[in-house]
Amino acid sequence: MRRVLPSTQALTCFESAARHISYTKAAQELSLTQSAVSRQIIALEEFVGVALFKRTRHGVLLTDAGQHYATQVSRWLQGLERDTLDLMSHQGEGGPINLAAVPTFATRWLLPRLPQLAREHPDITVHIDVQTRPFLFADTVFDAALFAGTPEQVSRWPGVQAQWLMDEEVVPVCSPQLLATAQQRDPGRAWLPVGAEMIAKMPLLQQSTRAHGWRQWFEAMNVDAPRALDGMRLELFSMLAVAAREGLGVALIPPMLIEQEIARGDLIIACPQPLRGNRAYYLVTPELAADAQQTPAMRAFSQWLQGRAKEVRT
């Protein structure tokens, strides 16, 4: 069946004119005449049967339909350009993976491991953009997502299949100097952990998206902590890591997200008792039709990612 698609040139002219709100500037950008741009847009409007621009004495303005269509067309053209460049750069071999990911997990856990992926699969290129909430794959150019959430959140994400990678465990971490001061002991012995009762007396760093994180940890430790809700509030694990490193307090962070800080001695595990919540990390991909298959690049990346996650779990 023949597809109902306008010409790429018409879409390119429309996208440029919509972005600049000017036929003249679009013509300059595309090295065309203003009349050529105008003809392409008129042809596009006739094709879709909808007015995309309103002509005024001072130029043109987008209609409501034109504004919405411009957003869609811009994303389609960007995706087409990116896929074309990827195809050209790989000369038909391997391929790209457009990945949406929660920021701290991508920065602290995935990126340090990507050199290994490059060595094992040099024909795969991973592009990463930040997404913290579920989305419709049909409205994006993403091939997959690294998502942190609860099983309930994953089950409510429509049109996807999710592979569990690892559960999230958090432990109290802080700077060696803060722990040495709290215990009033020699800095050389600061790495020695303390009990939950001592943590309750120290300044706490709160994660704003998990307001009751410390209260849950203290309850799991059977420790009374009247100040469990006190302390500076920060949104991301990466922010908590910096604040803890600077001695501002104790933070609840998954150790796998601060591997470098722990290796350098910037942060230490103040109390080794973890709290396992109901959150986990998942690789989420669109649900495929029965006759559809994942690309070789996506299959290889999924297998590689499962292997790295298994290393963390063991």
Short mmCIF file of C-alpha atoms in Angstrom, two decimals:
data_model
loop_
_atom_site.label_atom_id
_atom_site.label_comp_id
_atom_site.label_asym_id
_atom_site.label_seq_id
_atom_site.Cartn_x
_atom_site.Cartn_y
_atom_site.Cartn_z
CA MET A 1 0.00 0.00 0.00
CA ARG A 2 1.35 3.40 -0.94
CA ARG A 3 2.28 5.55 2.07
CA VAL A 4 0.63 8.94 2.57
CA LEU A 5 3.78 11.01 2.92
CA PRO A 6 4.65 14.52 1.69
CA SER A 7 7.98 15.21 0.02
CA THR A 8 11.06 15.55 2.19
CA GLN A 9 11.89 18.88 0.56
CA ALA A 10 8.46 20.28 1.44
CA LEU A 11 8.88 19.13 5.05
CA THR A 12 12.37 20.64 5.22
CA CYS A 13 11.11 24.00 3.95
CA PHE A 14 8.19 23.94 6.35
CA GLU A 15 10.37 23.02 9.36
CA SER A 16 12.84 25.80 8.62
CA ALA A 17 10.12 28.40 8.02
CA ALA A 18 8.33 27.31 11.22
CA ARG A 19 11.52 27.55 13.24
CA HIS A 20 12.33 31.03 11.96
CA ILE A 21 8.68 32.18 11.50
CA SER A 22 9.97 33.56 8.22
CA TYR A 23 10.01 32.36 4.63
CA THR A 24 12.93 34.70 3.91
CA LYS A 25 15.17 33.27 6.65
CA ALA A 26 14.21 29.74 5.66
CA ALA A 27 15.20 30.50 2.09
CA GLN A 28 18.56 31.85 3.26
CA GLU A 29 19.19 28.79 5.42
CA LEU A 30 18.30 26.35 2.63
CA SER A 31 19.96 28.32 -0.19
CA LEU A 32 16.63 28.64 -2.01
CA THR A 33 14.58 31.56 -3.20
CA GLN A 34 11.72 32.82 -1.04
CA SER A 35 9.23 31.91 -3.76
CA ALA A 36 10.57 28.34 -3.88
CA VAL A 37 10.04 27.99 -0.13
CA SER A 38 6.56 29.45 -0.46
CA ARG A 39 5.65 27.02 -3.27
CA GLN A 40 6.83 24.04 -1.22
CA ILE A 41 4.77 25.09 1.80
CA ILE A 42 1.68 25.76 -0.31
CA ALA A 43 2.08 22.30 -1.84
CA LEU A 44 2.40 20.81 1.65
CA GLU A 45 -0.75 22.60 2.84
CA GLU A 46 -2.64 21.32 -0.19
CA PHE A 47 -1.34 17.81 0.47
CA VAL A 48 -2.47 17.73 4.13
CA GLY A 49 -5.56 19.85 3.55
CA VAL A 50 -4.80 22.06 6.53
CA ALA A 51 -3.54 25.66 6.75
CA LEU A 52 -0.14 25.63 8.46
CA PHE A 53 0.62 29.36 8.29
CA LYS A 54 -1.49 32.51 8.56
CA ARG A 55 -0.41 35.23 6.14
CA THR A 56 -0.32 38.72 7.69
CA ARG A 57 0.79 42.16 6.54
CA HIS A 58 4.00 41.67 8.49
CA GLY A 59 4.83 38.14 7.33
CA VAL A 60 3.56 34.75 8.47
CA LEU A 61 2.46 33.11 11.71
CA LEU A 62 1.93 29.46 12.49
CA THR A 63 -1.61 28.23 12.97
CA ASP A 64 -2.31 25.98 15.95
CA ALA A 65 -2.22 22.96 13.64
CA GLY A 66 1.00 24.26 12.08
CA GLN A 67 2.63 24.67 15.50
CA HIS A 68 1.80 21.09 16.47
CA TYR A 69 2.88 19.68 13.09
CA ALA A 70 6.13 21.65 13.18
CA THR A 71 7.09 20.00 16.47
CA GLN A 72 6.43 16.55 15.00
CA VAL A 73 8.21 17.26 11.72
CA SER A 74 11.26 18.67 13.51
CA ARG A 75 11.61 15.48 15.54
CA TRP A 76 11.12 13.28 12.47
CA LEU A 77 13.72 15.15 10.44
CA GLN A 78 16.23 15.10 13.30
CA GLY A 79 15.74 11.37 13.69
CA LEU A 80 16.08 10.80 9.94
CA GLU A 81 19.27 12.88 9.83
CA ARG A 82 20.75 11.07 12.82
CA ASP A 83 19.95 7.64 11.38
CA THR A 84 21.42 8.65 8.04
CA LEU A 85 24.64 9.88 9.64
CA ASP A 86 24.86 6.70 11.70
CA LEU A 87 24.40 4.57 8.59
CA MET A 88 27.08 6.56 6.77
CA SER A 89 29.53 6.36 9.67
CA HIS A 90 29.07 2.59 10.10
CA GLN A 91 29.10 1.89 6.37
CA GLY A 92 26.14 -0.44 6.81
CA GLU A 93 27.71 -2.47 9.62
CA GLY A 94 26.66 -2.56 13.27
CA GLY A 95 24.47 0.32 14.18
CA PRO A 96 23.45 2.94 16.71
CA ILE A 97 21.32 2.61 19.81
CA ASN A 98 19.34 5.63 20.94
CA LEU A 99 19.03 5.22 24.69
CA ALA A 100 16.94 7.14 27.21
CA ALA A 101 18.34 6.89 30.72
CA VAL A 102 17.96 8.21 34.24
CA PRO A 103 20.85 10.68 34.66
CA THR A 104 22.88 9.47 37.63
CA PHE A 105 22.72 5.81 36.62
CA ALA A 106 23.85 6.71 33.10
CA THR A 107 26.67 8.99 34.29
CA ARG A 108 27.94 6.99 37.23
CA TRP A 109 27.33 3.38 36.21
CA LEU A 110 26.85 3.02 32.46
CA LEU A 111 29.35 5.51 31.01
CA PRO A 112 32.39 4.11 32.88
CA ARG A 113 31.55 0.68 31.40
CA LEU A 114 31.02 1.79 27.80
CA PRO A 115 34.74 1.49 26.90
CA GLN A 116 34.32 -2.25 27.48
CA LEU A 117 31.32 -2.26 25.13
CA ALA A 118 33.44 -0.43 22.54
CA ARG A 119 36.17 -3.07 22.81
CA GLU A 120 33.76 -5.99 22.55
CA HIS A 121 31.38 -4.43 20.01
CA PRO A 122 33.23 -1.66 18.14
CA ASP A 123 30.43 -1.47 15.57
CA ILE A 124 27.84 -0.32 18.16
CA THR A 125 27.41 3.34 19.06
CA VAL A 126 25.25 4.33 22.03
CA HIS A 127 23.57 7.74 22.04
CA ILE A 128 22.21 8.76 25.46
CA ASP A 129 19.55 11.30 26.39
CA VAL A 130 18.05 11.92 29.82
CA GLN A 131 14.53 10.69 30.59
CA THR A 132 13.33 10.14 34.15
CA ARG A 133 9.72 9.12 33.52
CA PRO A 134 7.91 6.61 31.27
CA PHE A 135 7.11 7.80 27.76
CA LEU A 136 5.58 6.49 24.55
CA PHE A 137 8.27 5.05 22.30
CA ALA A 138 6.13 5.87 19.25
CA ASP A 139 6.54 9.58 20.02
CA THR A 140 10.34 9.44 20.26
CA VAL A 141 13.40 8.15 18.42
CA PHE A 142 14.53 6.00 21.38
CA ASP A 143 15.29 2.32 20.89
CA ALA A 144 15.42 1.53 24.61
CA ALA A 145 15.44 3.09 28.06
CA LEU A 146 17.33 2.50 31.29
CA PHE A 147 14.66 3.06 33.91
CA ALA A 148 14.74 3.14 37.70
CA GLY A 149 11.42 2.43 39.35
CA THR A 150 9.10 0.01 41.08
CA PRO A 151 7.57 -3.11 39.50
CA GLU A 152 4.21 -1.32 39.60
CA GLN A 153 5.57 1.61 37.60
CA VAL A 154 7.04 -0.73 35.00
CA SER A 155 3.80 -2.72 34.74
CA ARG A 156 1.86 0.49 34.05
CA TRP A 157 4.19 1.52 31.19
CA PRO A 158 2.15 0.75 28.05
CA GLY A 159 3.53 -1.01 25.00
CA VAL A 160 6.89 -2.09 26.43
CA GLN A 161 8.80 -5.13 27.61
CA ALA A 162 11.18 -4.75 30.55
CA GLN A 163 14.27 -6.74 31.51
CA TRP A 164 15.20 -6.59 35.20
CA LEU A 165 18.86 -5.69 35.66
CA MET A 166 19.37 -5.28 39.40
CA ASP A 167 17.65 -4.21 42.59
CA GLU A 168 18.56 -0.94 44.20
CA GLU A 169 20.23 -1.05 47.61
CA VAL A 170 21.27 2.07 49.50
CA VAL A 171 23.78 2.42 52.34
CA PRO A 172 24.83 5.41 54.47
CA VAL A 173 27.95 7.08 53.07
CA CYS A 174 29.90 10.17 54.10
CA SER A 175 33.35 11.73 54.00
CA PRO A 176 36.09 10.14 56.15
CA GLN A 177 36.58 13.49 57.92
CA LEU A 178 32.93 13.68 58.98
CA LEU A 179 32.95 10.14 60.34
CA ALA A 180 36.23 10.72 62.19
CA THR A 181 34.82 13.86 63.80
CA ALA A 182 31.57 12.16 64.77
CA GLN A 183 33.43 9.30 66.42
CA GLN A 184 36.19 11.55 67.83
CA ARG A 185 38.85 9.19 66.61
CA ASP A 186 42.05 9.38 64.61
CA PRO A 187 41.45 10.14 60.87
CA GLY A 188 43.46 7.05 60.01
CA ARG A 189 40.71 4.92 61.55
CA ALA A 190 37.86 6.88 59.98
CA TRP A 191 37.08 4.08 57.53
CA LEU A 192 35.88 1.84 60.35
CA PRO A 193 32.07 1.70 60.15
CA VAL A 194 29.75 2.71 62.96
CA GLY A 195 26.36 1.54 64.14
CA ALA A 196 22.99 2.95 63.14
CA GLU A 197 22.70 4.66 66.54
CA MET A 198 25.72 6.83 65.69
CA ILE A 199 24.31 7.63 62.22
CA ALA A 200 21.16 8.95 63.93
CA LYS A 201 23.28 11.57 65.71
CA MET A 202 25.03 12.81 62.55
CA PRO A 203 23.78 15.44 60.05
CA LEU A 204 21.70 13.77 57.36
CA LEU A 205 21.35 14.56 53.66
CA GLN A 206 17.86 14.00 52.29
CA GLN A 207 16.83 13.03 48.76
CA SER A 208 13.85 15.21 47.90
CA THR A 209 12.27 12.55 45.67
CA ARG A 210 12.44 10.01 48.53
CA ALA A 211 11.35 12.07 51.50
CA HIS A 212 11.10 9.10 53.88
CA GLY A 213 14.28 7.30 52.86
CA TRP A 214 16.11 7.83 56.14
CA ARG A 215 13.04 7.04 58.22
CA GLN A 216 12.69 3.72 56.37
CA TRP A 217 16.38 2.91 56.91
CA PHE A 218 16.26 3.65 60.64
CA GLU A 219 13.05 1.62 61.01
CA ALA A 220 14.75 -1.31 59.27
CA MET A 221 17.65 -0.94 61.74
CA ASN A 222 15.24 -0.76 64.72
CA VAL A 223 16.76 2.57 65.76
CA ASP A 224 14.85 5.57 67.10
CA ALA A 225 15.83 8.62 65.04
CA PRO A 226 13.83 11.77 65.88
CA ARG A 227 15.81 13.76 63.29
CA ALA A 228 15.28 11.31 60.42
CA LEU A 229 13.52 13.96 58.32
CA ASP A 230 15.98 16.78 59.04
CA GLY A 231 18.77 17.96 56.78
CA MET A 232 19.57 19.46 53.39
CA ARG A 233 17.34 18.21 50.57
CA LEU A 234 18.79 17.41 47.14
CA GLU A 235 17.14 15.80 44.13
CA LEU A 236 19.73 13.54 42.48
CA PHE A 237 22.11 10.89 43.79
CA SER A 238 24.95 12.78 42.07
CA MET A 239 24.12 15.88 44.13
CA LEU A 240 24.00 13.82 47.32
CA ALA A 241 27.41 12.34 46.48
CA VAL A 242 29.00 15.77 46.11
CA ALA A 243 27.39 17.08 49.30
CA ALA A 244 28.50 14.00 51.24
CA ARG A 245 32.02 14.26 49.83
CA GLU A 246 32.21 17.86 51.04
CA GLY A 247 31.31 16.79 54.56
CA LEU A 248 27.80 18.25 54.66
CA GLY A 249 26.24 15.08 56.02
CA VAL A 250 25.52 11.38 55.57
CA ALA A 251 23.65 10.28 52.44
CA LEU A 252 21.80 7.12 51.44
CA ILE A 253 23.25 6.14 48.06
CA PRO A 254 23.62 2.89 46.08
CA PRO A 255 27.32 1.95 46.28
CA MET A 256 27.40 1.11 42.57
CA LEU A 257 26.77 4.80 41.77
CA ILE A 258 29.77 6.03 43.77
CA GLU A 259 32.38 3.43 42.86
CA GLN A 260 34.97 6.07 41.92
CA GLU A 261 34.48 8.11 45.10
CA ILE A 262 34.83 5.00 47.25
CA ALA A 263 37.93 3.86 45.34
CA ARG A 264 39.56 7.29 45.83
CA GLY A 265 38.59 7.43 49.49
CA ASP A 266 36.46 10.55 49.01
CA LEU A 267 33.48 8.66 50.43
CA ILE A 268 33.28 5.73 52.79
CA ILE A 269 30.45 3.45 53.82
CA ALA A 270 29.60 4.73 57.27
CA CYS A 271 27.39 1.77 58.16
CA PRO A 272 27.39 -1.42 56.06
CA GLN A 273 23.71 -2.24 56.69
CA PRO A 274 21.86 -1.81 53.36
CA LEU A 275 18.24 -1.00 52.74
CA ARG A 276 16.67 -2.79 49.81
CA GLY A 277 13.56 -1.04 48.64
CA ASN A 278 11.13 -2.05 45.94
CA ARG A 279 12.93 -0.03 43.27
CA ALA A 280 15.09 -1.67 40.62
CA TYR A 281 16.85 -0.87 37.35
CA TYR A 282 15.37 -2.13 34.08
CA LEU A 283 16.19 -2.15 30.39
CA VAL A 284 12.92 -1.17 28.72
CA THR A 285 12.28 -1.69 25.00
CA PRO A 286 9.19 -1.35 22.79
CA GLU A 287 7.00 -4.43 22.69
CA LEU A 288 7.61 -6.01 19.30
CA ALA A 289 5.02 -7.52 17.03
CA ALA A 290 5.08 -11.28 16.57
CA ASP A 291 6.92 -11.05 13.24
CA ALA A 292 9.32 -8.29 14.34
CA GLN A 293 12.85 -8.77 15.61
CA GLN A 294 15.32 -6.67 17.55
CA THR A 295 18.22 -5.30 15.59
CA PRO A 296 21.54 -7.16 15.99
CA ALA A 297 22.96 -4.10 17.76
CA MET A 298 20.10 -4.02 20.26
CA ARG A 299 20.38 -7.74 20.96
CA ALA A 300 24.13 -7.47 21.53
CA PHE A 301 23.73 -4.43 23.79
CA SER A 302 21.01 -6.13 25.83
CA GLN A 303 23.17 -9.23 26.39
CA TRP A 304 26.21 -7.11 27.25
CA LEU A 305 24.18 -5.03 29.71
CA GLN A 306 22.81 -8.12 31.42
CA GLY A 307 26.37 -9.36 31.86
CA ARG A 308 27.50 -6.11 33.50
CA ALA A 309 24.46 -6.11 35.78
CA LYS A 310 25.21 -9.69 36.84
CA GLU A 311 28.70 -8.61 37.89
CA VAL A 312 27.14 -6.08 40.27
CA ARG A 313 24.71 -8.62 41.71
CA THR A 314 27.39 -11.22 42.48
#
